[in-house]
Amino acid sequence: ELPIIKTTSVIHKSPKYLAELLMDSTKVKAYNKMSLGRDDVEVFQSGVDTTEEEGKFGNVGESKIVRNLTRPPMINSNLEFVTCMHARKLSQQDLQTLSSNNSDPNQPTDGYIVVSRAVTGGQWNSDDSNNVRNEIILGVNILRQVPNEPDKTELIAVTHVYSPMIPLMLAKNAGVKGAVDFVRDIRSLS
């Protein structure tokens, strides 16, 4: 029943710049105008380019749990998201898998993935009764370099969100509007 929203766009920034931007909680207000702020609650490892050898857990990339508050128009409560985020560089095998034509010499040679998933229960329950818990069931951002243009990124974003404050019949329109606003706000940073 809940809509899954997919957008594809080209952004005039490098994939690494965008991956670091999406993971930087201090910059979330730059591309999410409804955000009241995002805090890093638990950082497992930092750096989107962290290697297996450098990582604390033998994995690559950056991983953390964040708490984000948003205040959409016409809603009298803060919407709270507690989310596990992970970002890493795409391997050459990942890039080949994502490419529509594996024999194309102009296929992307650089890219990142940023994945988000709700964290619920236990210590992650809301402390504030004025906040309404929402869940990013799954959020995936694929950031691939536009071939032969290192400062341009093809951004593929897939989002599946549950918000108890938005009726199901309005959820699709709200999701599409949010996706379009996200792309517009990211582009305005270029």
Coordinates of C-alpha atoms in Angstrom, one line a residue:
E1 CA 0.0 0.0 0.0
L2 CA 2.8 2.5 0.8
P3 CA 4.3 4.0 -2.3
I4 CA 7.9 3.5 -3.4
I5 CA 9.2 6.6 -5.1
K6 CA 12.1 6.5 -7.6
T7 CA 13.7 9.5 -9.2
T8 CA 16.7 9.8 -11.6
S9 CA 18.5 13.0 -12.1
V10 CA 21.8 14.5 -13.0
I11 CA 23.6 16.7 -10.5
H12 CA 26.5 19.0 -11.2
K13 CA 28.7 17.6 -8.4
S14 CA 30.9 14.6 -8.1
P15 CA 29.6 11.3 -6.6
K16 CA 31.9 11.6 -3.6
Y17 CA 30.8 15.1 -2.9
L18 CA 27.2 14.0 -2.9
A19 CA 27.8 10.9 -0.7
E20 CA 29.7 13.0 1.8
L21 CA 26.9 15.6 1.7
L22 CA 24.2 13.1 2.4
M23 CA 26.1 11.6 5.3
D24 CA 27.0 14.9 6.9
S25 CA 24.4 15.6 9.5
T26 CA 25.5 19.3 9.9
K27 CA 24.5 19.9 6.2
V28 CA 21.1 18.2 6.1
K29 CA 19.2 21.6 6.2
A30 CA 20.9 22.6 3.0
Y31 CA 19.0 20.0 1.0
N32 CA 16.0 19.3 3.3
K33 CA 14.1 22.6 3.9
M34 CA 11.7 20.9 6.3
S35 CA 14.5 19.5 8.5
L36 CA 14.8 20.9 12.0
G37 CA 18.2 19.2 12.3
R38 CA 19.8 15.8 12.3
D39 CA 22.0 14.4 15.0
D40 CA 24.5 11.5 14.9
V41 CA 23.4 9.3 17.7
E42 CA 25.9 6.5 17.2
V43 CA 28.8 6.6 14.7
F44 CA 30.2 3.1 14.0
Q45 CA 32.8 4.3 11.5
S46 CA 33.4 7.5 9.6
G47 CA 34.5 8.2 6.0
V48 CA 32.7 7.1 2.8
D49 CA 36.1 5.9 1.5
T50 CA 37.0 3.8 4.6
T51 CA 38.6 0.5 3.5
E52 CA 38.1 -2.9 5.0
E53 CA 41.6 -2.6 6.6
E54 CA 40.8 0.8 8.1
G55 CA 37.2 -0.1 9.3
K56 CA 36.5 -1.0 12.9
F57 CA 34.3 -4.0 11.8
G58 CA 36.1 -5.1 8.6
N59 CA 33.6 -3.4 6.4
V60 CA 34.0 -0.5 4.0
G61 CA 32.5 3.0 4.1
E62 CA 30.7 5.0 6.8
S63 CA 28.0 3.7 9.1
K64 CA 25.9 5.5 11.8
I65 CA 22.5 5.9 13.4
V66 CA 21.0 9.3 13.2
R67 CA 17.9 11.1 14.6
N68 CA 16.2 13.6 12.3
L69 CA 13.4 15.9 13.1
T70 CA 11.3 17.5 10.3
R71 CA 8.3 19.9 10.3
P72 CA 6.3 19.6 7.1
P73 CA 3.8 22.4 6.4
M74 CA 0.3 21.9 7.8
I75 CA 1.4 19.3 10.3
N76 CA 1.4 20.4 14.0
S77 CA 3.9 17.8 15.2
N78 CA 7.6 17.2 14.6
L79 CA 8.2 14.1 12.5
E80 CA 11.0 12.0 13.9
F81 CA 13.1 9.6 12.0
V82 CA 15.7 7.3 13.6
T83 CA 17.7 5.8 10.8
C84 CA 20.7 3.6 10.3
M85 CA 22.7 5.1 7.4
H86 CA 25.6 3.4 5.5
A87 CA 27.6 4.9 2.6
R88 CA 30.4 3.3 0.6
K89 CA 32.2 3.5 -2.7
L90 CA 30.8 1.3 -5.4
S91 CA 33.1 -1.4 -6.5
Q92 CA 33.9 -2.0 -10.2
Q93 CA 31.7 -5.1 -10.1
D94 CA 28.8 -2.9 -8.6
L95 CA 29.3 -0.4 -11.4
Q96 CA 29.2 -3.1 -14.1
T97 CA 26.1 -4.6 -12.6
L98 CA 24.4 -1.3 -12.6
S99 CA 25.4 -0.5 -16.1
S100 CA 23.0 -1.1 -18.9
N101 CA 25.8 -1.9 -21.4
N102 CA 28.8 -3.7 -19.8
S103 CA 30.8 -3.5 -23.0
D104 CA 30.5 0.3 -23.2
P105 CA 34.0 1.8 -22.6
N106 CA 32.2 5.0 -21.4
Q107 CA 30.5 3.2 -18.5
P108 CA 30.8 5.1 -15.1
T109 CA 34.1 4.5 -13.4
D110 CA 33.2 6.1 -10.0
G111 CA 30.3 6.0 -7.7
Y112 CA 28.8 5.6 -4.2
I113 CA 25.8 4.1 -2.6
V114 CA 24.0 5.6 0.4
V115 CA 21.4 3.3 2.2
S116 CA 19.0 4.2 5.0
R117 CA 16.8 2.0 7.1
A118 CA 14.6 2.7 10.1
V119 CA 15.8 1.7 13.6
T120 CA 13.0 1.0 16.1
G121 CA 12.4 -0.3 19.6
G122 CA 14.4 -0.2 22.8
Q123 CA 16.6 2.8 23.3
W124 CA 15.6 4.1 19.9
N125 CA 12.0 5.0 21.0
S126 CA 11.2 8.7 21.1
D127 CA 11.8 10.6 24.3
D128 CA 9.5 13.4 23.3
S129 CA 5.7 13.0 23.1
N130 CA 5.5 16.0 20.7
N131 CA 7.3 13.9 18.0
V132 CA 5.6 11.5 15.8
R133 CA 7.8 8.5 14.8
N134 CA 8.1 7.9 11.0
E135 CA 10.1 5.2 9.3
I136 CA 12.3 5.1 6.3
I137 CA 11.5 1.6 5.4
L138 CA 14.2 1.7 2.8
G139 CA 16.1 4.6 1.2
V140 CA 18.7 4.0 -1.5
N141 CA 20.7 6.6 -3.3
I142 CA 23.0 5.4 -6.2
L143 CA 25.5 8.1 -7.1
R144 CA 27.2 7.2 -10.4
Q145 CA 29.7 9.5 -12.3
V146 CA 28.3 10.6 -15.7
P147 CA 30.8 9.0 -18.2
N148 CA 33.7 11.2 -19.0
E149 CA 32.3 14.0 -16.7
P150 CA 33.8 13.6 -13.2
D151 CA 31.9 16.5 -11.8
K152 CA 28.5 15.3 -12.8
T153 CA 26.5 12.5 -11.1
E154 CA 23.6 10.4 -12.1
L155 CA 21.5 10.2 -8.9
I156 CA 19.0 7.4 -8.7
A157 CA 17.0 7.7 -5.5
V158 CA 14.5 5.1 -4.3
T159 CA 12.5 5.8 -1.1
H160 CA 9.9 3.9 0.8
V161 CA 8.6 5.8 3.8
Y162 CA 5.9 5.2 6.4
S163 CA 4.4 8.3 8.0
P164 CA 1.4 7.9 10.3
M165 CA 0.5 11.6 9.9
I166 CA -0.1 11.3 6.1
P167 CA -3.2 9.3 5.0
L168 CA -2.4 6.6 2.4
M169 CA -4.4 8.3 -0.3
L170 CA -2.1 11.4 0.0
A171 CA 1.1 9.5 0.6
K172 CA 2.0 9.0 -3.1
N173 CA 1.6 12.8 -3.8
A174 CA 3.6 13.7 -0.7
G175 CA 6.3 11.2 -1.6
V176 CA 6.6 12.5 -5.2
K177 CA 6.7 16.1 -3.9
G178 CA 9.4 15.2 -1.4
A179 CA 11.5 13.5 -4.1
V180 CA 11.2 16.5 -6.5
D181 CA 12.0 18.9 -3.7
F182 CA 15.1 16.8 -2.7
V183 CA 16.5 16.9 -6.2
R184 CA 15.7 20.7 -6.6
D185 CA 17.4 21.5 -3.3
I186 CA 20.5 19.3 -4.1
R187 CA 20.8 21.0 -7.5
S188 CA 20.6 24.5 -5.9
L189 CA 23.8 23.7 -4.1
S190 CA 25.6 23.2 -7.4

